[in-house]
mmCIF file of C-alpha atoms in Angstrom:
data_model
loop_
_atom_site.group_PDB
_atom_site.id
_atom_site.type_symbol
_atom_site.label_atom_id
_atom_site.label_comp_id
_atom_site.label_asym_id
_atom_site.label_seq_id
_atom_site.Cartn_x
_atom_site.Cartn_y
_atom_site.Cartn_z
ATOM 1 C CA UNK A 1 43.351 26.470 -34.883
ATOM 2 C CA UNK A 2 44.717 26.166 -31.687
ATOM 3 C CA UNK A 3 42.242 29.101 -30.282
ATOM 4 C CA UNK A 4 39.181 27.615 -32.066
ATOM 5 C CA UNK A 5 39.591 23.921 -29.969
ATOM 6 C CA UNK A 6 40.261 25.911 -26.855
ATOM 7 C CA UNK A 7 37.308 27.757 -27.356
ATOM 8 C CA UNK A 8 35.323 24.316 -28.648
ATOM 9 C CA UNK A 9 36.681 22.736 -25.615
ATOM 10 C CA UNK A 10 35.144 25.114 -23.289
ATOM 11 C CA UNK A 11 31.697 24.909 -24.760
ATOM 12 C CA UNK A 12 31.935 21.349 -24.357
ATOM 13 C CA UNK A 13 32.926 21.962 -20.466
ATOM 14 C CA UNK A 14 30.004 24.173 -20.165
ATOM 15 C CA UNK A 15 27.434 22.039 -21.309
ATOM 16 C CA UNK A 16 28.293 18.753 -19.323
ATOM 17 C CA UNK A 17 28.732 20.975 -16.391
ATOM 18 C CA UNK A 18 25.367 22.961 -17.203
ATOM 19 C CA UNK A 19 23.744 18.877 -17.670
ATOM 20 C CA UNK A 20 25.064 17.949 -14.657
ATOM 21 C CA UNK A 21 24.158 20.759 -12.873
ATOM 22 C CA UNK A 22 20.347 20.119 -14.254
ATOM 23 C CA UNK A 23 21.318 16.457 -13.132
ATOM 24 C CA UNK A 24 22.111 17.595 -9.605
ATOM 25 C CA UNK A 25 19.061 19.532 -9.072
ATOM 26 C CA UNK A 26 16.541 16.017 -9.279
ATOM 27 C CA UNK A 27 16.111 14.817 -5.822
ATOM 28 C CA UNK A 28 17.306 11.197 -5.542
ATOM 29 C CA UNK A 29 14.619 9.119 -3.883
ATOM 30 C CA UNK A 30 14.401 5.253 -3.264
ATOM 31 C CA UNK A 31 10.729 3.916 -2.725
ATOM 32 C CA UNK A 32 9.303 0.608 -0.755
ATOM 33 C CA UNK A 33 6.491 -1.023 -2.103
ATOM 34 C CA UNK A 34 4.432 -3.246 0.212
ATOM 35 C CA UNK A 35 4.659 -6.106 -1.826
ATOM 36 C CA UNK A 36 5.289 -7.287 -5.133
ATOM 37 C CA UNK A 37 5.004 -6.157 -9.080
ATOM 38 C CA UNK A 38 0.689 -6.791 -9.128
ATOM 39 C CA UNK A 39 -1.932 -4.879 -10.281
ATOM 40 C CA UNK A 40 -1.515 -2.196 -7.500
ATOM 41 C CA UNK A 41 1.751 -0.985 -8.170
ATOM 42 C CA UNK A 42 0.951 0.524 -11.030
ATOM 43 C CA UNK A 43 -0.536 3.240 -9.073
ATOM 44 C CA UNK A 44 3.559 4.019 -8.291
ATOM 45 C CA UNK A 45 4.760 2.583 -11.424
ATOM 46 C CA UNK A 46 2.803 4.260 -14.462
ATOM 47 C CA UNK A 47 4.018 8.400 -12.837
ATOM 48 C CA UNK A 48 7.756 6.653 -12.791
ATOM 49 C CA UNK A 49 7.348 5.565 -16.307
ATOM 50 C CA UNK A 50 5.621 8.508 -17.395
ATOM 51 C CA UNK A 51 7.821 10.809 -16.250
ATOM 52 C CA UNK A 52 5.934 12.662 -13.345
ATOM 53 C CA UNK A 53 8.214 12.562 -10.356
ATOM 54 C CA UNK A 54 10.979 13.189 -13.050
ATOM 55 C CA UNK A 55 9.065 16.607 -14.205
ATOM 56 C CA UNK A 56 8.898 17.059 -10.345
ATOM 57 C CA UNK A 57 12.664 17.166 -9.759
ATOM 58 C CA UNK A 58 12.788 13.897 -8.555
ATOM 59 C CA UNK A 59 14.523 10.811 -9.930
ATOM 60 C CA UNK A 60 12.235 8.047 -7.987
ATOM 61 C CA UNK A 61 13.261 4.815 -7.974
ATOM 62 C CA UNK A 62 10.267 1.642 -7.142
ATOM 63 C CA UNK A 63 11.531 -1.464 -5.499
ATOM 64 C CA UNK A 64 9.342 -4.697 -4.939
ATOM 65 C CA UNK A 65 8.668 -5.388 -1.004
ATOM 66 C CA UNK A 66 7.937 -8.298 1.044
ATOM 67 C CA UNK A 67 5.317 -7.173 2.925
ATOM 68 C CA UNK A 68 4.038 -3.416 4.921
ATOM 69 C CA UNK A 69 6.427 -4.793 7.779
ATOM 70 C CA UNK A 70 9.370 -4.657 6.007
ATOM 71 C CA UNK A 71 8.589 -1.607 4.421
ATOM 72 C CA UNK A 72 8.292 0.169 7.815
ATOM 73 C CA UNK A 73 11.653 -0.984 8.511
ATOM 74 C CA UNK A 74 13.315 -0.187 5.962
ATOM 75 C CA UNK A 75 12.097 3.157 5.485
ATOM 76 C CA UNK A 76 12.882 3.634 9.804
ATOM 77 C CA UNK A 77 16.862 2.070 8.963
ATOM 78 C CA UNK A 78 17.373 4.881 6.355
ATOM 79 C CA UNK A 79 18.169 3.005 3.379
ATOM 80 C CA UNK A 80 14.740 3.654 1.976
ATOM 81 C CA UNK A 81 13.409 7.484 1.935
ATOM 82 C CA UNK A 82 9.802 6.753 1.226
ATOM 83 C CA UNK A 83 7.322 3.536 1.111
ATOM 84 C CA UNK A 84 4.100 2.501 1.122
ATOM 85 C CA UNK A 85 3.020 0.199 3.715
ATOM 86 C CA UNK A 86 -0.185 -0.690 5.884
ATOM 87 C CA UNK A 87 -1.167 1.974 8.164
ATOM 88 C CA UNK A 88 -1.775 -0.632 11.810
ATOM 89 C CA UNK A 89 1.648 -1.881 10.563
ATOM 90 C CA UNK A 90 3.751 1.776 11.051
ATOM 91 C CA UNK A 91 1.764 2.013 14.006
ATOM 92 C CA UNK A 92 2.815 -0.841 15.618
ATOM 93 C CA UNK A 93 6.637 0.063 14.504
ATOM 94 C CA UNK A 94 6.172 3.508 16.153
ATOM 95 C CA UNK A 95 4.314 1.864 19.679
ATOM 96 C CA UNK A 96 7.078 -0.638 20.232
ATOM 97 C CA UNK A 97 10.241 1.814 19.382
ATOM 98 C CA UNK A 98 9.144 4.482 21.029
ATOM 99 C CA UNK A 99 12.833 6.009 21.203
ATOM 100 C CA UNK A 100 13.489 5.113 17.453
ATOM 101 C CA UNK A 101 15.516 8.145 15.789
ATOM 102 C CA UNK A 102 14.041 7.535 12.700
ATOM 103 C CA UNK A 103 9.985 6.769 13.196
ATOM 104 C CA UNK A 104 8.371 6.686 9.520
ATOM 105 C CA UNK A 105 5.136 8.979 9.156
ATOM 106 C CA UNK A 106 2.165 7.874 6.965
ATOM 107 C CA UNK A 107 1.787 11.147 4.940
ATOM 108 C CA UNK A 108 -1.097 10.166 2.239
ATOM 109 C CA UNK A 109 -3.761 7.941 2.923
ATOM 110 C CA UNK A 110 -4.293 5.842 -0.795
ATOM 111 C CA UNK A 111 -6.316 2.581 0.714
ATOM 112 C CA UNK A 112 -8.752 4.219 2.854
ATOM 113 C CA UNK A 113 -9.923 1.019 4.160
ATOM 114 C CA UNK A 114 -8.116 -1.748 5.266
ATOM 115 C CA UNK A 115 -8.258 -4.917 2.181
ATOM 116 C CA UNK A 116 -8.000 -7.097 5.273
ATOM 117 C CA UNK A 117 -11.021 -10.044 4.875
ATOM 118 C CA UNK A 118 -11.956 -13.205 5.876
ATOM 119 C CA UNK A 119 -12.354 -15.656 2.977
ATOM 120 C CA UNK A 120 -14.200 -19.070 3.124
ATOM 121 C CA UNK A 121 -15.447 -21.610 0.553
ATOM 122 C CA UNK A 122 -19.524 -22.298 0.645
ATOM 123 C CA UNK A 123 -19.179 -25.698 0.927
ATOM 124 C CA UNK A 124 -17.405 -25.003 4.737
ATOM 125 C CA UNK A 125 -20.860 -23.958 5.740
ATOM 126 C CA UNK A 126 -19.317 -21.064 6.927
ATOM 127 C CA UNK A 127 -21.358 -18.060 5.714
ATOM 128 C CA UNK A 128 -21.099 -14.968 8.436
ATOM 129 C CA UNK A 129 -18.863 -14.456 11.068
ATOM 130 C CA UNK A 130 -20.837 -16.230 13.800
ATOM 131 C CA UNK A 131 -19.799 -19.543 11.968
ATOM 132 C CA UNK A 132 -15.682 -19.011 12.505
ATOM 133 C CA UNK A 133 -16.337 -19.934 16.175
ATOM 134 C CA UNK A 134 -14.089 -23.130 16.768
ATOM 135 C CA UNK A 135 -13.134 -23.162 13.169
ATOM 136 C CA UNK A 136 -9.573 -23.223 12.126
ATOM 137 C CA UNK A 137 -7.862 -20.341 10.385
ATOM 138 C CA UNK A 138 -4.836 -20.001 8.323
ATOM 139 C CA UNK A 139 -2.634 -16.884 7.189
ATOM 140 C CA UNK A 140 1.191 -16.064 7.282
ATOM 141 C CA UNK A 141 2.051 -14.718 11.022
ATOM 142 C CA UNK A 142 2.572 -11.025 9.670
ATOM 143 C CA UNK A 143 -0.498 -11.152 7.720
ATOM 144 C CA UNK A 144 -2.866 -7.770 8.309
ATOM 145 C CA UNK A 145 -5.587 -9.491 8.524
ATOM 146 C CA UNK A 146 -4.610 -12.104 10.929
ATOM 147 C CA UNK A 147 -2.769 -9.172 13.100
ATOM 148 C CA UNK A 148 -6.141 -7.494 13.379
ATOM 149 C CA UNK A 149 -8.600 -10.247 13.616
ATOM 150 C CA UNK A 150 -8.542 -9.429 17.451
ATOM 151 C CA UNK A 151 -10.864 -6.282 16.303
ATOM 152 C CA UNK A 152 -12.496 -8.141 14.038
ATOM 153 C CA UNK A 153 -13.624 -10.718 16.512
ATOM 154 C CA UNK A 154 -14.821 -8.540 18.850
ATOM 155 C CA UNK A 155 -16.901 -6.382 16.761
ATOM 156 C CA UNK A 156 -18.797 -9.436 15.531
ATOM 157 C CA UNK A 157 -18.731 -11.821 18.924
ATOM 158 C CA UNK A 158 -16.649 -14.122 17.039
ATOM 159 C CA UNK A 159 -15.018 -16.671 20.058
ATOM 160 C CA UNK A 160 -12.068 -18.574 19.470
ATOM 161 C CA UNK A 161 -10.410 -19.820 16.837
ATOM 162 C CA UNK A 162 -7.482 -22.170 16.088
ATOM 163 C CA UNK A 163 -4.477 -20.217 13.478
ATOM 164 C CA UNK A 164 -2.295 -22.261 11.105
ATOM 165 C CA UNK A 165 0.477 -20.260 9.786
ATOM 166 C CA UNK A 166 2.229 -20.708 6.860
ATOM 167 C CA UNK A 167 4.207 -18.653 3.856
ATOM 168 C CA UNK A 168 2.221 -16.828 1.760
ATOM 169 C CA UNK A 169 1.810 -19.045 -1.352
ATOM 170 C CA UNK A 170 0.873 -21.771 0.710
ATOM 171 C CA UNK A 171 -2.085 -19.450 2.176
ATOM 172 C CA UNK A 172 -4.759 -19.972 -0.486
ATOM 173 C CA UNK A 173 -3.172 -23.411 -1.756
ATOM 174 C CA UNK A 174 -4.353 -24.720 2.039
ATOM 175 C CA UNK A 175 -7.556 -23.617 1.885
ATOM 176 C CA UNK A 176 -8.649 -25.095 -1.465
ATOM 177 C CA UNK A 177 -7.159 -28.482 0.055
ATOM 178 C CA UNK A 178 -9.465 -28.488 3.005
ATOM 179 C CA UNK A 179 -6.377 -28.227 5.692
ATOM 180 C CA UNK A 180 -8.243 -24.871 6.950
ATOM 181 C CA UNK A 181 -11.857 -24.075 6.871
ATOM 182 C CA UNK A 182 -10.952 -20.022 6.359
ATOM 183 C CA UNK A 183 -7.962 -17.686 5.562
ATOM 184 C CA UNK A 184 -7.409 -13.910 6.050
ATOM 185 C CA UNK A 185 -6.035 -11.896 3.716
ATOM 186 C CA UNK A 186 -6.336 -8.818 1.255
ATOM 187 C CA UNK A 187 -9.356 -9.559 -0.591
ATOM 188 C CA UNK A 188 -8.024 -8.724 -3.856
ATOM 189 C CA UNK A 189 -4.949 -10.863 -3.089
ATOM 190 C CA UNK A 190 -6.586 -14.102 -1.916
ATOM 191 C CA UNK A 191 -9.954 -13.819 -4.081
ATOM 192 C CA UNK A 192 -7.998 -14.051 -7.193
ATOM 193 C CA UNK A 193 -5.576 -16.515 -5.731
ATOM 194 C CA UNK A 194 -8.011 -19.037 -4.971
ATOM 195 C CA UNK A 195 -9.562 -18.815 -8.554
ATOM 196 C CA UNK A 196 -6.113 -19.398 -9.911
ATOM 197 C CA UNK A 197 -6.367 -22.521 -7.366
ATOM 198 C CA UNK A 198 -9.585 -23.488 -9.104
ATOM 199 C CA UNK A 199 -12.265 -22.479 -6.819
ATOM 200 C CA UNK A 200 -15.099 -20.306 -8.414
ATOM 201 C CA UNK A 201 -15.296 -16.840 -7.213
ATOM 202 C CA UNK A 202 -19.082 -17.752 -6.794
ATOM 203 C CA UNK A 203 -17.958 -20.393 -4.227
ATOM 204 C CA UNK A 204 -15.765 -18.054 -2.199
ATOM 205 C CA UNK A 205 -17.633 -16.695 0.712
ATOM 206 C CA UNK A 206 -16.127 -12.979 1.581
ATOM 207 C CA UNK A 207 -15.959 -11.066 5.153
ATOM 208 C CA UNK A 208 -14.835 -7.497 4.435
ATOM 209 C CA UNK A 209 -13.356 -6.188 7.593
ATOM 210 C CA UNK A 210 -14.438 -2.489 6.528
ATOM 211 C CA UNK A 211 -18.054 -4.092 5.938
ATOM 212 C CA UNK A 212 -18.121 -5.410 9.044
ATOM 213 C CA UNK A 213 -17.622 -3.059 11.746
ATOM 214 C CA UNK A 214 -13.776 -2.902 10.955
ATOM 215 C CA UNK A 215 -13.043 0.731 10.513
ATOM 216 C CA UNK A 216 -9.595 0.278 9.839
ATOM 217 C CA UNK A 217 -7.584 2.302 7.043
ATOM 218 C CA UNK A 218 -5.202 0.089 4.882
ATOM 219 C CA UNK A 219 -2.269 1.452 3.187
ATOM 220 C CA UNK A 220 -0.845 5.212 3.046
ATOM 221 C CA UNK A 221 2.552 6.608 1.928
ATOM 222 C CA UNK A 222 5.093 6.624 4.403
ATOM 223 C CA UNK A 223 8.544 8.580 5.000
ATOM 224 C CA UNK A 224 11.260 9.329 7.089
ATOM 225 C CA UNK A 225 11.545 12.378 9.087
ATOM 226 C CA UNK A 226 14.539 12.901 8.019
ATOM 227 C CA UNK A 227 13.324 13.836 4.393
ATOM 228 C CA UNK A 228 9.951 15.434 5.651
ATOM 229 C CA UNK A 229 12.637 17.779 7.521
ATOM 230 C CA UNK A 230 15.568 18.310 5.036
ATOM 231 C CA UNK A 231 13.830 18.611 1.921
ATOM 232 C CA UNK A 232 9.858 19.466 2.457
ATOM 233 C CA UNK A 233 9.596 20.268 -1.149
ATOM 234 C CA UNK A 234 10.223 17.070 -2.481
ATOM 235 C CA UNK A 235 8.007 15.439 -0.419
ATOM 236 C CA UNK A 236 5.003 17.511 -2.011
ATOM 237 C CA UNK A 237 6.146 17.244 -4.968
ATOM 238 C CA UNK A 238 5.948 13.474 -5.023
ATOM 239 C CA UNK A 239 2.840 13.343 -3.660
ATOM 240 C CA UNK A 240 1.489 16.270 -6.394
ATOM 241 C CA UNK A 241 3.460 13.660 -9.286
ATOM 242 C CA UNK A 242 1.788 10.788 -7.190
ATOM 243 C CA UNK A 243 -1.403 11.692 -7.429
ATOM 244 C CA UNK A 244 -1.628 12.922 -10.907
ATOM 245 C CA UNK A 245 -0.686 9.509 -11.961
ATOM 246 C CA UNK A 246 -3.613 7.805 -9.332
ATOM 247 C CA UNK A 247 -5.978 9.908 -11.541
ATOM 248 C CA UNK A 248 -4.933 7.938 -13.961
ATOM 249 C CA UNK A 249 -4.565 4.753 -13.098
ATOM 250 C CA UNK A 250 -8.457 5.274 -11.604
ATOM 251 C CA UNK A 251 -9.482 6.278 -15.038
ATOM 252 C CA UNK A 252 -8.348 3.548 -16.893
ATOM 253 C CA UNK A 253 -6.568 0.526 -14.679
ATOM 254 C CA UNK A 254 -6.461 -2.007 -17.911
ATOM 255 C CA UNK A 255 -3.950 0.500 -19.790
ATOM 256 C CA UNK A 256 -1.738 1.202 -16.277
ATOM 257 C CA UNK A 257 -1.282 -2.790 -16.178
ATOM 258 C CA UNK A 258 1.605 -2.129 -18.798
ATOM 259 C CA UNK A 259 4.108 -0.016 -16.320
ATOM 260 C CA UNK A 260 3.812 -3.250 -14.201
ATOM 261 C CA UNK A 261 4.406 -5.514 -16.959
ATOM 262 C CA UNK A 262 7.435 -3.646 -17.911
ATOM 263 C CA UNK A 263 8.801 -3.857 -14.414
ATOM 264 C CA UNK A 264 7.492 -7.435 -14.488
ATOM 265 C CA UNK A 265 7.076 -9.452 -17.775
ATOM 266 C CA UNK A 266 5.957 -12.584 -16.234
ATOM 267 C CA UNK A 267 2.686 -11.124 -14.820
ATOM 268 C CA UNK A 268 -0.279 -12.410 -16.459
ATOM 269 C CA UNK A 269 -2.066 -8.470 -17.479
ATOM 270 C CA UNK A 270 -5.769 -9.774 -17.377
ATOM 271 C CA UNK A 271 -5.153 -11.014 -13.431
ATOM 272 C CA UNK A 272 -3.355 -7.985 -12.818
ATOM 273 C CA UNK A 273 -5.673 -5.670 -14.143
ATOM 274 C CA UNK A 274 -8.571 -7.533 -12.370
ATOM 275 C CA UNK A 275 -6.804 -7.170 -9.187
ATOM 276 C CA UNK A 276 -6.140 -3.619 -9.679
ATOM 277 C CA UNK A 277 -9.550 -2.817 -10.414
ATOM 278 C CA UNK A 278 -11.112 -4.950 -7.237
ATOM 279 C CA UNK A 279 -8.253 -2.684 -5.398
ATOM 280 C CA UNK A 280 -9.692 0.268 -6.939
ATOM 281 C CA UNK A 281 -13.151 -0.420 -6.087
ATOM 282 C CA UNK A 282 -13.195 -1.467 -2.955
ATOM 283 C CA UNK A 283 -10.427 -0.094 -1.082
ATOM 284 C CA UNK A 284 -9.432 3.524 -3.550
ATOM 285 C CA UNK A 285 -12.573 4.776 -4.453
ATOM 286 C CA UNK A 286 -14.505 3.469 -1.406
ATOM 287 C CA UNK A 287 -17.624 4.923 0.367
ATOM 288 C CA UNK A 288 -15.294 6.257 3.038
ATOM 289 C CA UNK A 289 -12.886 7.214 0.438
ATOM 290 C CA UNK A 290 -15.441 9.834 -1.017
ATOM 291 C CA UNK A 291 -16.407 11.045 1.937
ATOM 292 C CA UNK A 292 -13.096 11.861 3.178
ATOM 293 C CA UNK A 293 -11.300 12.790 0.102
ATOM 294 C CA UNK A 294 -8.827 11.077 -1.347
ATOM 295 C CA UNK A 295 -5.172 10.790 0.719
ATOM 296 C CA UNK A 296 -6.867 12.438 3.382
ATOM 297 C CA UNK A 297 -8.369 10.723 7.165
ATOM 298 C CA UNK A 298 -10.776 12.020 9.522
ATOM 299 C CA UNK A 299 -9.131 12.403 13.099
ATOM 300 C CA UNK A 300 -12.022 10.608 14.960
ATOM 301 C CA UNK A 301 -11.400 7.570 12.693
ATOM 302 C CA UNK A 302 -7.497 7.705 13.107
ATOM 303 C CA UNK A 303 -7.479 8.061 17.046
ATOM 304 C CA UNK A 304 -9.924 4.838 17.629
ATOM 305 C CA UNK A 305 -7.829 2.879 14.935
ATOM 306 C CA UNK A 306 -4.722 3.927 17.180
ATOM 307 C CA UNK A 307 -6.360 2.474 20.135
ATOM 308 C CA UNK A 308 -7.308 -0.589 18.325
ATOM 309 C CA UNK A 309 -4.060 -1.431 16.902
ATOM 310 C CA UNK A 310 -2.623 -1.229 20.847
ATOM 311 C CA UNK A 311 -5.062 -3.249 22.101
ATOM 312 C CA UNK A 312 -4.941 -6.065 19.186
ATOM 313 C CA UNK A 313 -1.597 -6.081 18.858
ATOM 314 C CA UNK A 314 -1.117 -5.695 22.586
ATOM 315 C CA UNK A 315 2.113 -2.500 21.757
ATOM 316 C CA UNK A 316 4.822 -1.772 24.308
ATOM 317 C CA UNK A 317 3.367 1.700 24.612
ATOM 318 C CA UNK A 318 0.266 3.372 22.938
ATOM 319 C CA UNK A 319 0.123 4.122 19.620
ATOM 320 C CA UNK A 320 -0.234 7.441 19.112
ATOM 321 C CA UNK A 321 -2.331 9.265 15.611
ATOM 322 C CA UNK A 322 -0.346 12.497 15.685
ATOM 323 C CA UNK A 323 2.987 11.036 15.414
ATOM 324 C CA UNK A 324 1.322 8.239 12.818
ATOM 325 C CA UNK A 325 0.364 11.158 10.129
ATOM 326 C CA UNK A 326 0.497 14.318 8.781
ATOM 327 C CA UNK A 327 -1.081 15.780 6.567
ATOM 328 C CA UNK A 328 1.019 18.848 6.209
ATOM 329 C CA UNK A 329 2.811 17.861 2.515
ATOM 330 C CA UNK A 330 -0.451 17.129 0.897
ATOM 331 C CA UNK A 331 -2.037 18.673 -2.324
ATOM 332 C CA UNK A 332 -4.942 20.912 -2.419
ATOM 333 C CA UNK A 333 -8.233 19.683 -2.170
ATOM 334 C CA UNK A 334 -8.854 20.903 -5.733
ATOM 335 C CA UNK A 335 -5.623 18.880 -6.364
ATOM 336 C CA UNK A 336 -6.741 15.422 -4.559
ATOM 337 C CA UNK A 337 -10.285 15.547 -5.870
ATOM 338 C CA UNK A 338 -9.804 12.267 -8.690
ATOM 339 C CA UNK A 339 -12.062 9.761 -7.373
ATOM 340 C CA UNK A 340 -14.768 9.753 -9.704
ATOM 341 C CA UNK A 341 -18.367 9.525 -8.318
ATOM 342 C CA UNK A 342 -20.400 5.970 -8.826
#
């Protein structure tokens, strides 16, 4: 009896050391949204709940941010491995701590251009660029929009401008009341914001950066060197996990809008699902996006948006595109190719 719970024992020892063993072998890492549980996230969200990065060795964890600023940090201080932030924004990080030990790198481009727009209502009179001249404009003081209306401006002669700043919820809320003839923001943010405010979408007059001589890419993946160095493999295989979740969330953005709501059950699924398709359409699946392939940049475009982002945001040193991406841990081309053709 005595030999049978020895041996009973031992299998038991065996298989919680063979299950932690299997346990052992997932790579832990913690990812930075940009923002908040909306539409978006699901592109991160819905291969977490399905189990992607987990079939990839990983065990992935998504936290909410508080903006691409924040994200940079965070990702730079080490207590985040991976994040997803605006592109100008890890720039400007990597320009003004140029002796940083930990400088993120934007590894997969996923918002090929920048969401950044101007936003007016009709009734302003304000209907093209040329009418912002003298006007006053409102946005939070981190906003991306605000940060690079410098190249804005100049590409369409816009003169100056007054800025109000205020926090984010306030943005949109301002704008309805008249306190501000025009806001900048990401258009599927503040379009669907204002109509939640009770302005039409028919009254809201829209300036595109990236249709208006703003070449500008918006968000990309971001990590620390420290992973890209230590564990390469990982870093591929998230981005492999990543984007055979994108596909999906592409395919059908209505049905992706559940991960969110189980990471969120307050969001209202219609909004989100709006936003994420606007998101998709405009900024995912763009013109540019197609040309270039998805996650993927064209050097000419990066090095002038380096440039830009110096000169707008007026960086201790330059900003420079081959320490701001890689492309080195990226799928195949067969492998990226999800964007379906309009």
């Amino acid at each position: 009896m005595q030999k049978r719970s020895f041996i009973q024992a031992g299998l038991a020892l065996s298989l919680a050391l063979a299950l932690g063993s299997a346990q052992a072998q997932n790579t832990p890492i913690k990812f930075q949204l940009d923002w908040r549980f909306e539409g978006p996230a699901a592109l991160f969200l819905l291969p977490a709940a399905k189990g992607y990065f987990k079939d990839a060795k990983l065990d992935v964890t998504v936290d909410a941010g508080n903006g691409s600023g924040g994200a940079v940090q965070r990702v730079a201080s080490g207590s985040y491995d991976m994040g997803f932030a605006d592109l100008a924004a890890l720039m400007e990080f990597q320009a003004n701590n140029p002796d940083a030990p930990n400088k993120p790198v934007a590894i997969m481009m996923v918002y090929n251009n920048t969401p950044a727009s101007v936003m007016a209502l009709k009734k302003s009179g304000i209907t093209k660029p040329a009418d912002l001249n003298g006007k006053k404009l409102g946005a939070p003081v981190f906003d991306a929009g605000r940060r690079a209306f410098p190249i804005f401006a100049k590409a369409n002669q816009v003169g100056s401008v007054q800025w109000t700043a205020m926090d984010p919820p306030l943005r949109e809320t301002m704008l309805v009341r008249g306190d501000i003839d025009a806001i900048t923001g990401f258009t599927f943010t503040s379009l669907l914001n204002l109509e939640a405010r009770g302005a039409k979408a028919s009254d809201v007059v829209v300036m595109p950066y990236s249709e208006l001589g703003v070449k500008l890419y918006g968000n990309a993946i971001i990590a620390s060197p420290k992973l890209l160095k230590e564990n390469p493999a990982a870093v591929k295989a998230f981005l492999l996990a990543f984007t055979k979740g994108a596909k999906e969330v592409i395919a059908k953005p209505e049905a992706a809008i559940e991960y969110v709501k189980q990471r969120d059950g307050i969001i209202n699924s219609e909004l989100e699902a709006r936003r994420l398709k606007l998101a998709i359409d405009t900024v995912i699946n763009s013109p540019d996006a197609r040309a270039e392939g998805f996650g993927q940049v064209n050097a000419a475009r990066l090095s002038l948006m380096a440039s830009q982002v110096s000169d707008a945001y007026g960086t201790k040193t330059r900003a420079n595109p081959d320490t701001a991406w890689t492309g080195a841990y990226l799928p195949s081309a067969a492998e990226l190719n999800i964007l379906p053709r309009k």
